[in-house]
Structure formats: C-alpha cells, structure tokens
Amino acid sequence: MASNIMPSNGVQESFAVPNVLAAMQTMRSSDNDKKKVAVDYLGRFQKSNDAWTTTISILQNSTEAEAQLFAATTLKGKITYDLTTQISEADLPALRSQILLLLKKFASGPKPVRVQLCVCLAILAIQMQSWKDVLPTVVSALGNDVASHACILDFLRVLPEEVTEGRKITLSEEDLAQRTTELLADNAEQVVQLLVNYAQSSPAAATNPQLFDCISSWLREVPVSVIVNSPLMGAVLHGVTDDKSLQAAAECLGIICRETKDVDDNLETIQALLPRVLELQPRIRSLVEEDDTEGFKAITKVFADAGESWTLIIARQPQHFRPLVDCLLECCARDKERDVIGYTFTFWYELKQYLTLDHYMEARVQLIDVYAKLVDILLKQLEYPASDDPNELDLFDGDREQEEKFREFRHHMGDTLKDACEVMGVAACLTKVHDAIKRWQESYGSQASPTSVPHWQSLESPLFAMRAMGRMVDSQDSSVLPQIFPLLVQIPISNEKLRFAAIMVFGRYTEWTAAHPEFLQPQFQYIVSSFQTESQEILRAAAQAFMYFCVDCKSLLGSQVVELQAFFDQILDKLPVASKEEITEGVSYVVSAQKEEDIYKLLKLYCDPLVQRLMVKANAATTDKARLDLADHINLLTYFVQHVVPYIPSGAENPAVKYWQEVFPILSTILENFISFVPICERICRCWRFMVISYRTAITPLLGPLANKLAQGFAQSKQGCFLWATSAILREFSEDREHVDDGIAEDIYVFFEAQATSVLRIMSDLPPADLPDVIEDFYRLLIDALLYYPAKLIPSPLFTPIFQAAISSLALEKQEPVSAALHYLRDLLTYGGPNPAGSGADLGPAGQQLRAIVKQLLLTQGEALVKQTLAGMMITFPRDCFADGSGVLLGMFELLPAETAQWVDRTVRMLPQGTITAAEADRLLAKIKEKLIGGDPANVRQIRVLLQDFTNQYRRRYVAPRDGLGQLEAARFHFAG
C-alpha cells in the first residue's frame, strides 16, 4: 500500500469522512479563498491511499446524493489510475465484493451513482485478469428483481464502452487484447441471450430505453446479422413506434444500419432490413402532424443512417432502393422549421459521389428527378423568415444568435445545393434560379418601390443559391448566365439584404465576367455605387467584391487605373480595416497588370498618398488605439510590395525597388520611434520580408540598410519578427542562388551569426517560457540556415549552444516553439547520416566532416536530448508535437542505436515514483533491444511506434505528474558567448 501524501510540515493529513464532507460543503460557499483550499484538499484526498476506505464509507452511509456521486466518481478514478500501485492482487476480490454490494444498494438509484459504480466494476473487471466469470458473477450477485435488471443493463452497456474506449489503464497492449477477447467476444452470445430473455419478460421490458442502449453498445461486438435475425430486431422496431422508447430505439436502429456499411458483406442483412425500415415511412407524417420535433428528428436520423450506409447499393440498385431515397426527400419536404434537413446532407453528398461517376450513369438518370425536387425544397428552405412588414430586416426578434445559426445553416444548405448541381448539371440548377427570379419579377416586381420591396425573401433566396453555385460554373459557360446578369443589376438597392446578396453574387462570378467583358461595367458600377451606403455590411461586401473584380478583371480595368486611384483615395478612410485591405489588394493587382515603364509613376500615384497618411498617423499616434491604426496602415503598403512585381531582366533597375528605396527611410524612422510597440514592429518586418521575397536579388541596393535595421531592431526589441524577416534574406541570398555575389552571401551569413548570438544571449538571460515567439522564429530561421549554409553552421562555435538551447526549449508547453525546435533537431540529425535534409546540394568531401561533428555532438549531448524529448512526449508536449518528438528519437536510434537505448532506459527509470513499474520499463527496453538486433532499418523504424505507444499509454494514465517532473525537469540554458 502506498503511504499517505504528506503536507509540507510533515504531519500526516487526515482524510476522514467528516473532513471530506466538510470540504464538499465548503465548495458550495461564496468564499473563493475557502473554495480554493477545499479544492486543493479534495485533490490531495483523491490521490491518497485513504480515499479507498473513505469513498466506500461515504457510499455506505451518506444519504446525500451529491456526496454519493462524488464518492462514486472518486472510486472510479482510484480504480482507473491507482489500482496497481495501491491495492495488492490479494485484495482485489474484496474490492469487487464491496462494489457489488454497493451496486445492490444503489440498484434503484440515483441513476448517476449507479452508472458510476457500474463503470467502477467494468474497469475493475478489465484489470482483474484472474476474474474469468464476470457476467455470471454480476448477474447472480445482483439478483432478479426489477431494480436489479436496471443495474445489470447499465453494467452490460458500459462494459464494451470501457473496454474499447476507456483506455487509461495499466495493462500492456497484449494483456488488454486478451482481456478484450475474454470480456467481449467470449461473452457476446451470452449477452444476446440475456437481452432476448429480458425483452420477452414483460411489455415494459420490451420498450425499456435501457434495453436499446444496451443493444447499441454491444453492436460493435455482436455480428449485426445476429441481432437482425433475433427477436431483438422486432423489439427495436416496436420501440420506434412507442413514444417512451422512440429516441433510444431509433438510435439503436440507426447503429444497426451503420453496422451494415460494408454492403457486399451484408447483402442479406440489408435486404432483410430495408422493408423493416420502410415500414416507418408513415411515421414521418404522423410525427409532423403531432408536432413531435424530437420524434421527427429521431426518425429522420434512422433514414439518414440507412441511406448513408447503403449509398453504394442504392447506386447499384436505384429502383429497388428508391423508396428509401423518397423517405429522405419527404423528411426534407415536411421540415418547415429546418429541424431535420441537416441530418440528410451527408446522404445527398455521399450519393452524389457515386452518381457523378460514369459507372453509375443509369442510376443518375433514374434519380436526377429526386435532386431536382431537392433543389426546389432547398430554394424554399433558404428563404429568410417571412414578415408582415416588407421593410422589416430584423426577422429574428433581435436574437442575434438565432440569426447567426440561420446564416451558418444556409451555407451548409449551399453545399448540398452544389451536390445537386453536380448531379443535375449547372445549367439545370441555374435555370431553376432564373425561373425563381422571373417568378418574383412577374408577381411582385411592379410593386417594388425605392422604399419597399414586397416578398423580398423569395428573391433573395435564389440569389444566395446562385452565389453558392458560383465555383461550379465554368467561366466559358453561356447557357443561362447571360439571361440572369441583366436581371441582377436591376435588383432594388433599397433593400439591404437584396443588395448584399446581389453584390456577393457579382463577387463570386468575377472569373466568368472576365471571360464575358460585355457584362463587366454594369456590375462594376453597381459595386462602386454601393460604397455610398452607410451600412457596414454592404460596405464589407462591396469591398470584397471590388477586390475580386480587380484580381480577375485586372487587364480589363487597366484603362481605368488613374480614375480608380481617385476612387480608392476618396473611399479608403470610411472603410473598416479588413475592407481597406481588400480594396488595397484589389487596386494593387490592377497596377501590377500595367506596363513596366508605367510602374514607378503608378506606385507613386497610389502609394504616395498612403505614405502621407502614414506620416500623419505616426505623428499623432499617442495612444495604443492610434498605434494599432498606424500598424494596420503599414499593411496597405505591403499589398503593393506583394503584388506589384514587374519582370525586369537581371542587372536592370527595378522600378518597384526604386520606389521602395524612397519609402524605406520613412519606415525605418517609424520603426525607431515605435520599437517598443510589437504590432508596428511585426507589420514593418512583414513589409520588408515581402520586399525580399518579391524582388529577390533585385533588392540588393537595399540589403545593407535592411540588414542593419533588422539587427538593431532585434537587439532593441527582442521580438521574433526580426528573425522571421532575417530568414527571408538568408533564403534569397544563399550561396547556391543565381545572380548572388559570393561576397554578399558571406556578408549575409555573418549577419545571421550576429543575430543568432543575440538570440542565444537573450535565451541565456531569460527562461524559455518568457520567449515562446522568439524561440519559434529563431528555430525556423535555423532550419533555413542549416539548409542553405550547412558547411558554415555545423563547424561554427555557435552550433553546440544552439543545440543546447533547443533542448531547453522542449520544456515549453506551447505547440509552435516546440514544433519549430523539433523540426530543427530532426533536420540536424539527418546531417549525421548519409542523407542530409538539404541533400539537393552536394556537400562533397565536407559531408564526411559534418557527419563527424554532428555525431560527436550527439555523443556528448544526446542523453539530454533523449531525456527531454521523452519527457515531452510523456508529460509536457502538446499533442501536435508527438510525431516530431518520436521522429527525433528515431533519428537518434538510427545514428547511435546502443547509446540511445541506454539513454531511453535511464530516462524511463527517472519517471516519478509510482507512475511506472520496473517490469513495464524492462518490457519496453527488451522490445527496443529486440528491434535493434541485426540493425535492420525497418525494425529500427518500428522503435518509433513502440515509443509512441509507450508514451501515449503513460500519458493516458498520468495526465500530469503529482509532484513536478523531478529528475526530468529541463536544465536551464547558459551561453557564455
């Protein structure tokens, strides 16, 4: 038995029942300080050895439901995590007897306590390998009264769930596999018979929701054909017709259908199921008429589960399965409140995937009318709620959450509309949209006025549908769109929702418009005129559409480039930030499409006013809000840097670079004045980084001043963005790039080493937790340095401290910096072998020298790397870092197999006491050594899987160590350079 946890003063802490109940009472108080003390006390109690007897005592004697549930939950935790370390094998039968007695006591409720105790018994059954007769023991111990039946059903339900999903247990994978067979596969037949006997014992039993929950749970273990051909199938179908059991029985029937998803293996079962499922069709109408929303949802899910599971056989036999498809269509058609249609979306998508294949052309022909009807239903469902007042735009009584849900749901309906479009063809779908718009025009068009648009919902809906289909329309298509677009530019602008919908359609079809330039000007004028509105939603939509027109029709708009600047300058200041960025990006594309000889003067025309605004904002930026506004404005210049990239022959002056040389001193001055304000540093670094990426070696005239500013900026601010910008220079001016002078490449590497030295000094002064962004950007920079300058970096005096700093960074619990450090380490390890990460470049004779340096480093520092990587995988790494962590360990095993095995052994034995047994450690090491015999690379790679399984299992059992990391704590990094 483990000893009690001792408080810091060394006095043994008391976890007697009254103390625990008092702490629970304190949890209800409003005094936060006392509550915190109580939480800490109860946390220590749950980990203590006393918790076993105290929880059982509470369950035996307490009459308070809350205390009972806390005790049952605590007991579950003890059995899950502490059984092997705190209870001897000889005491397990006594514990089992206690739980069975408690189950007998709580058989009639409360249900939450009973369920938790059933989970306790199930987890004990999994781990108590000597207990072979689990089912007979439980059934005989609990007896044969009605209350006991509920208890037995709960136990039968949770047993498969805990075996297959509750994997936080201490058994090895082999023992767990054997126990799974013993508890589930070997008992399946007996369980089915138990459930049949129970279902036939009384009418109440036959419609007990617990029965159907139990069948659902065991369907993963029992062949579905056994259930379908047993009396249980009749019970399930009868349960769907009974209001009390409808939900549970429908869920069970859905699972039965899903278990037949491999249609070729279940043809007979599907043929037996289909007529039984179709018998439920009359329930659709009756449930809708009874206004039973939950029942309607349950029955729709059954049809959807059947449909999704059988899509392949529906495509093969469309006539035979047509009634099932019609049931799903009926559910959609009767769904006036959009309660259930969403359950069918996956079915329509899955069926579409088959029907659009040539092999299933016949099925497509037979089912095309279903999709046509589905489009009609969707067009109606897409409509906003009706209102008596045609000018009323708040159709959700101010409920913004409800409106947002409706909008989100429309996009899902739009996806299903696209599925129908693929089956029917774009022209057929667009024809339905055209017909809907014409119907509105004929019925209500004459009644529309500058202040009122009657029944606008039935016009807005086809516009939304058209927008949803936009990406599916070929830019050369001329079947229906030439008839639709002249109607769209006449959409009344007085109704905000209609105007928004029309703008979004125009923005979606810009590629089509670029191929049909005769339609450009009316649409573009509609967009431009929309900027005069005060509606923020219309402004945002217009800015987005404007951007798409500029991107896709940039050549067509070239003749208006000067007029566009006047409009851009006039409208910019009234827009929100995101819209400013969109229209700036748009005009930058139009400028980029102009002749090279006009680029310089056009950049001056567009960007000089932006620079003027920038200086005014910089002079007035005395608050954080104003400084953020200044940072956002810098981004506008960056769009021109990104997109205005003229093709200029090597050696000739680049007109864009010529312009940015004029702007560079202004940006430098702003950086100096706002060096302590991170967003401004980030935006300027982003701008400079794109200058390097866009103009590549043409940026050489700016290279010296730029490098100086990046070095000064990092030294002053300690911000990672300066390293991020540095990496772009390192990449573009590396030794193997064309048109790069050797002297420049050497200068760039010296600049990099100076930056790296600055970072290492900062990492020596501050703990990693204070520098996550710097660490991330530093190791992303180092990945580039290793790739482009391996022959300089690896022999460098900085190589070892960079490695040591990477190890200390692995103690962080943030994904981005840990991931960056691991990526660097994985790349570095490849230089110790024959295939370095940068193997595109021939390292020649230097390769052997680099391999020797890397191996020597690993011999002296490898144990620290293995220790920190394993500790991370078991305890601290975010989940997304596991694969890279195991990749580092694999790299170590490939380079230094014997040493790495020894280091893994030592690390595993440093784990906090009580969290792993010596036998488990020995078993892991034996498996590793077995894989290393013979040096087969395939076997060595399997070690990665072994370590992933081991660390995953450890992590499942021990969410976090109870007393810190102990010997696995990361060493603090120190740099003497």
mmCIF file of N, CA, C and O in Angstrom, residues 874-911:
data_model
loop_
_atom_site.group_PDB
_atom_site.id
_atom_site.type_symbol
_atom_site.label_atom_id
_atom_site.label_comp_id
_atom_site.label_asym_id
_atom_site.label_seq_id
_atom_site.Cartn_x
_atom_site.Cartn_y
_atom_site.Cartn_z
ATOM 1 N N MET A 874 5.834 12.194 -22.926
ATOM 2 C CA MET A 874 5.053 11.570 -21.851
ATOM 3 C C MET A 874 4.256 12.581 -21.039
ATOM 4 O O MET A 874 3.204 12.253 -20.500
ATOM 5 N N ILE A 875 4.782 13.814 -20.945
ATOM 6 C CA ILE A 875 4.187 14.730 -19.977
ATOM 7 C C ILE A 875 3.835 16.104 -20.551
ATOM 8 O O ILE A 875 2.699 16.558 -20.417
ATOM 9 N N THR A 876 4.774 16.784 -21.226
ATOM 10 C CA THR A 876 4.569 18.212 -21.479
ATOM 11 C C THR A 876 4.225 18.596 -22.905
ATOM 12 O O THR A 876 3.654 19.656 -23.128
ATOM 13 N N PHE A 877 4.561 17.776 -23.904
ATOM 14 C CA PHE A 877 4.349 18.210 -25.287
ATOM 15 C C PHE A 877 2.863 18.392 -25.592
ATOM 16 O O PHE A 877 2.040 17.557 -25.213
ATOM 17 N N PRO A 878 2.529 19.441 -26.356
ATOM 18 C CA PRO A 878 1.184 19.485 -26.950
ATOM 19 C C PRO A 878 1.032 18.319 -27.928
ATOM 20 O O PRO A 878 2.026 17.832 -28.488
ATOM 21 N N ARG A 879 -0.201 17.876 -28.137
ATOM 22 C CA ARG A 879 -0.446 16.656 -28.921
ATOM 23 C C ARG A 879 0.152 16.730 -30.324
ATOM 24 O O ARG A 879 0.642 15.728 -30.856
ATOM 25 N N ASP A 880 0.131 17.908 -30.950
ATOM 26 C CA ASP A 880 0.620 18.019 -32.321
ATOM 27 C C ASP A 880 2.136 17.837 -32.430
ATOM 28 O O ASP A 880 2.670 17.784 -33.536
ATOM 29 N N CYS A 881 2.827 17.760 -31.301
ATOM 30 C CA CYS A 881 4.293 17.618 -31.336
ATOM 31 C C CYS A 881 4.752 16.167 -31.192
ATOM 32 O O CYS A 881 5.952 15.892 -31.276
ATOM 33 N N PHE A 882 3.822 15.246 -30.940
ATOM 34 C CA PHE A 882 4.214 13.854 -30.683
ATOM 35 C C PHE A 882 4.979 13.243 -31.853
ATOM 36 O O PHE A 882 6.005 12.584 -31.674
ATOM 37 N N ALA A 883 4.468 13.456 -33.067
ATOM 38 C CA ALA A 883 5.088 12.808 -34.231
ATOM 39 C C ALA A 883 6.523 13.300 -34.419
ATOM 40 O O ALA A 883 7.429 12.497 -34.696
ATOM 41 N N ASP A 884 6.737 14.604 -34.246
ATOM 42 C CA ASP A 884 8.099 15.129 -34.396
ATOM 43 C C ASP A 884 8.999 14.647 -33.262
ATOM 44 O O ASP A 884 10.192 14.399 -33.469
ATOM 45 N N GLY A 885 8.428 14.540 -32.057
ATOM 46 C CA GLY A 885 9.207 14.023 -30.933
ATOM 47 C C GLY A 885 9.686 12.605 -31.206
ATOM 48 O O GLY A 885 10.871 12.279 -31.025
ATOM 49 N N SER A 886 8.766 11.758 -31.688
ATOM 50 C CA SER A 886 9.168 10.373 -31.977
ATOM 51 C C SER A 886 10.116 10.336 -33.168
ATOM 52 O O SER A 886 10.979 9.455 -33.261
ATOM 53 N N GLY A 887 10.005 11.318 -34.083
ATOM 54 C CA GLY A 887 10.933 11.406 -35.203
ATOM 55 C C GLY A 887 12.350 11.712 -34.746
ATOM 56 O O GLY A 887 13.324 11.168 -35.282
ATOM 57 N N VAL A 888 12.481 12.578 -33.731
ATOM 58 C CA VAL A 888 13.800 12.876 -33.157
ATOM 59 C C VAL A 888 14.396 11.612 -32.539
ATOM 60 O O VAL A 888 15.570 11.272 -32.762
ATOM 61 N N LEU A 889 13.593 10.886 -31.782
ATOM 62 C CA LEU A 889 14.094 9.666 -31.136
ATOM 63 C C LEU A 889 14.486 8.622 -32.187
ATOM 64 O O LEU A 889 15.507 7.934 -32.039
ATOM 65 N N LEU A 890 13.700 8.511 -33.250
ATOM 66 C CA LEU A 890 14.049 7.570 -34.321
ATOM 67 C C LEU A 890 15.397 7.968 -34.935
ATOM 68 O O LEU A 890 16.259 7.109 -35.176
ATOM 69 N N GLY A 891 15.579 9.265 -35.190
ATOM 70 C CA GLY A 891 16.852 9.735 -35.739
ATOM 71 C C GLY A 891 18.022 9.373 -34.847
ATOM 72 O O GLY A 891 19.103 8.979 -35.331
ATOM 73 N N MET A 892 17.810 9.492 -33.542
ATOM 74 C CA MET A 892 18.867 9.119 -32.593
ATOM 75 C C MET A 892 19.160 7.618 -32.665
ATOM 76 O O MET A 892 20.324 7.199 -32.651
ATOM 77 N N PHE A 893 18.130 6.801 -32.739
ATOM 78 C CA PHE A 893 18.334 5.344 -32.820
ATOM 79 C C PHE A 893 19.046 4.965 -34.117
ATOM 80 O O PHE A 893 19.840 4.019 -34.158
ATOM 81 N N GLU A 894 18.770 5.679 -35.198
ATOM 82 C CA GLU A 894 19.414 5.357 -36.474
ATOM 83 C C GLU A 894 20.906 5.707 -36.448
ATOM 84 O O GLU A 894 21.715 5.024 -37.068
ATOM 85 N N LEU A 895 21.254 6.782 -35.697
ATOM 86 C CA LEU A 895 22.661 7.210 -35.671
ATOM 87 C C LEU A 895 23.456 6.525 -34.566
ATOM 88 O O LEU A 895 24.597 6.114 -34.775
ATOM 89 N N LEU A 896 22.858 6.434 -33.363
ATOM 90 C CA LEU A 896 23.570 5.876 -32.197
ATOM 91 C C LEU A 896 22.658 4.876 -31.487
ATOM 92 O O LEU A 896 22.144 5.139 -30.396
ATOM 93 N N PRO A 897 22.420 3.712 -32.078
ATOM 94 C CA PRO A 897 21.407 2.800 -31.515
ATOM 95 C C PRO A 897 21.701 2.342 -30.090
ATOM 96 O O PRO A 897 20.821 2.420 -29.225
ATOM 97 N N ALA A 898 22.903 1.886 -29.814
ATOM 98 C CA ALA A 898 23.206 1.329 -28.485
ATOM 99 C C ALA A 898 23.138 2.428 -27.432
ATOM 100 O O ALA A 898 22.533 2.244 -26.353
ATOM 101 N N GLU A 899 23.765 3.570 -27.719
ATOM 102 C CA GLU A 899 23.770 4.669 -26.737
ATOM 103 C C GLU A 899 22.352 5.177 -26.480
ATOM 104 O O GLU A 899 21.963 5.424 -25.334
ATOM 105 N N THR A 900 21.568 5.314 -27.556
ATOM 106 C CA THR A 900 20.205 5.852 -27.390
ATOM 107 C C THR A 900 19.348 4.901 -26.564
ATOM 108 O O THR A 900 18.553 5.338 -25.713
ATOM 109 N N ALA A 901 19.505 3.583 -26.781
ATOM 110 C CA ALA A 901 18.744 2.608 -25.980
ATOM 111 C C ALA A 901 19.090 2.757 -24.501
ATOM 112 O O ALA A 901 18.207 2.711 -23.621
ATOM 113 N N GLN A 902 20.369 2.970 -24.227
ATOM 114 C CA GLN A 902 20.812 3.150 -22.834
ATOM 115 C C GLN A 902 20.205 4.431 -22.240
ATOM 116 O O GLN A 902 19.746 4.450 -21.103
ATOM 117 N N TRP A 903 20.191 5.516 -23.041
ATOM 118 C CA TRP A 903 19.652 6.792 -22.563
ATOM 119 C C TRP A 903 18.138 6.707 -22.332
ATOM 120 O O TRP A 903 17.611 7.272 -21.379
ATOM 121 N N VAL A 904 17.444 5.967 -23.197
ATOM 122 C CA VAL A 904 15.995 5.781 -23.006
ATOM 123 C C VAL A 904 15.754 5.020 -21.709
ATOM 124 O O VAL A 904 14.870 5.371 -20.916
ATOM 125 N N ASP A 905 16.550 3.966 -21.474
ATOM 126 C CA ASP A 905 16.425 3.171 -20.250
ATOM 127 C C ASP A 905 16.585 4.064 -19.012
ATOM 128 O O ASP A 905 15.753 4.053 -18.105
ATOM 129 N N ARG A 906 17.649 4.877 -19.022
ATOM 130 C CA ARG A 906 17.899 5.734 -17.852
ATOM 131 C C ARG A 906 16.768 6.746 -17.664
ATOM 132 O O ARG A 906 16.364 7.042 -16.541
ATOM 133 N N THR A 907 16.268 7.286 -18.768
ATOM 134 C CA THR A 907 15.200 8.296 -18.671
ATOM 135 C C THR A 907 13.920 7.696 -18.107
ATOM 136 O O THR A 907 13.278 8.278 -17.227
ATOM 137 N N VAL A 908 13.545 6.519 -18.610
ATOM 138 C CA VAL A 908 12.299 5.880 -18.156
ATOM 139 C C VAL A 908 12.360 5.601 -16.656
ATOM 140 O O VAL A 908 11.362 5.731 -15.940
ATOM 141 N N ARG A 909 13.555 5.277 -16.168
ATOM 142 C CA ARG A 909 13.670 4.969 -14.731
ATOM 143 C C ARG A 909 13.735 6.241 -13.883
ATOM 144 O O ARG A 909 13.771 6.159 -12.662
ATOM 145 N N MET A 910 13.744 7.407 -14.504
ATOM 146 C CA MET A 910 13.669 8.669 -13.761
ATOM 147 C C MET A 910 12.226 9.136 -13.550
ATOM 148 O O MET A 910 11.995 10.125 -12.873
ATOM 149 N N LEU A 911 11.276 8.428 -14.153
ATOM 150 C CA LEU A 911 9.875 8.861 -14.043
ATOM 151 C C LEU A 911 9.443 8.879 -12.580
ATOM 152 O O LEU A 911 9.917 8.068 -11.770
#
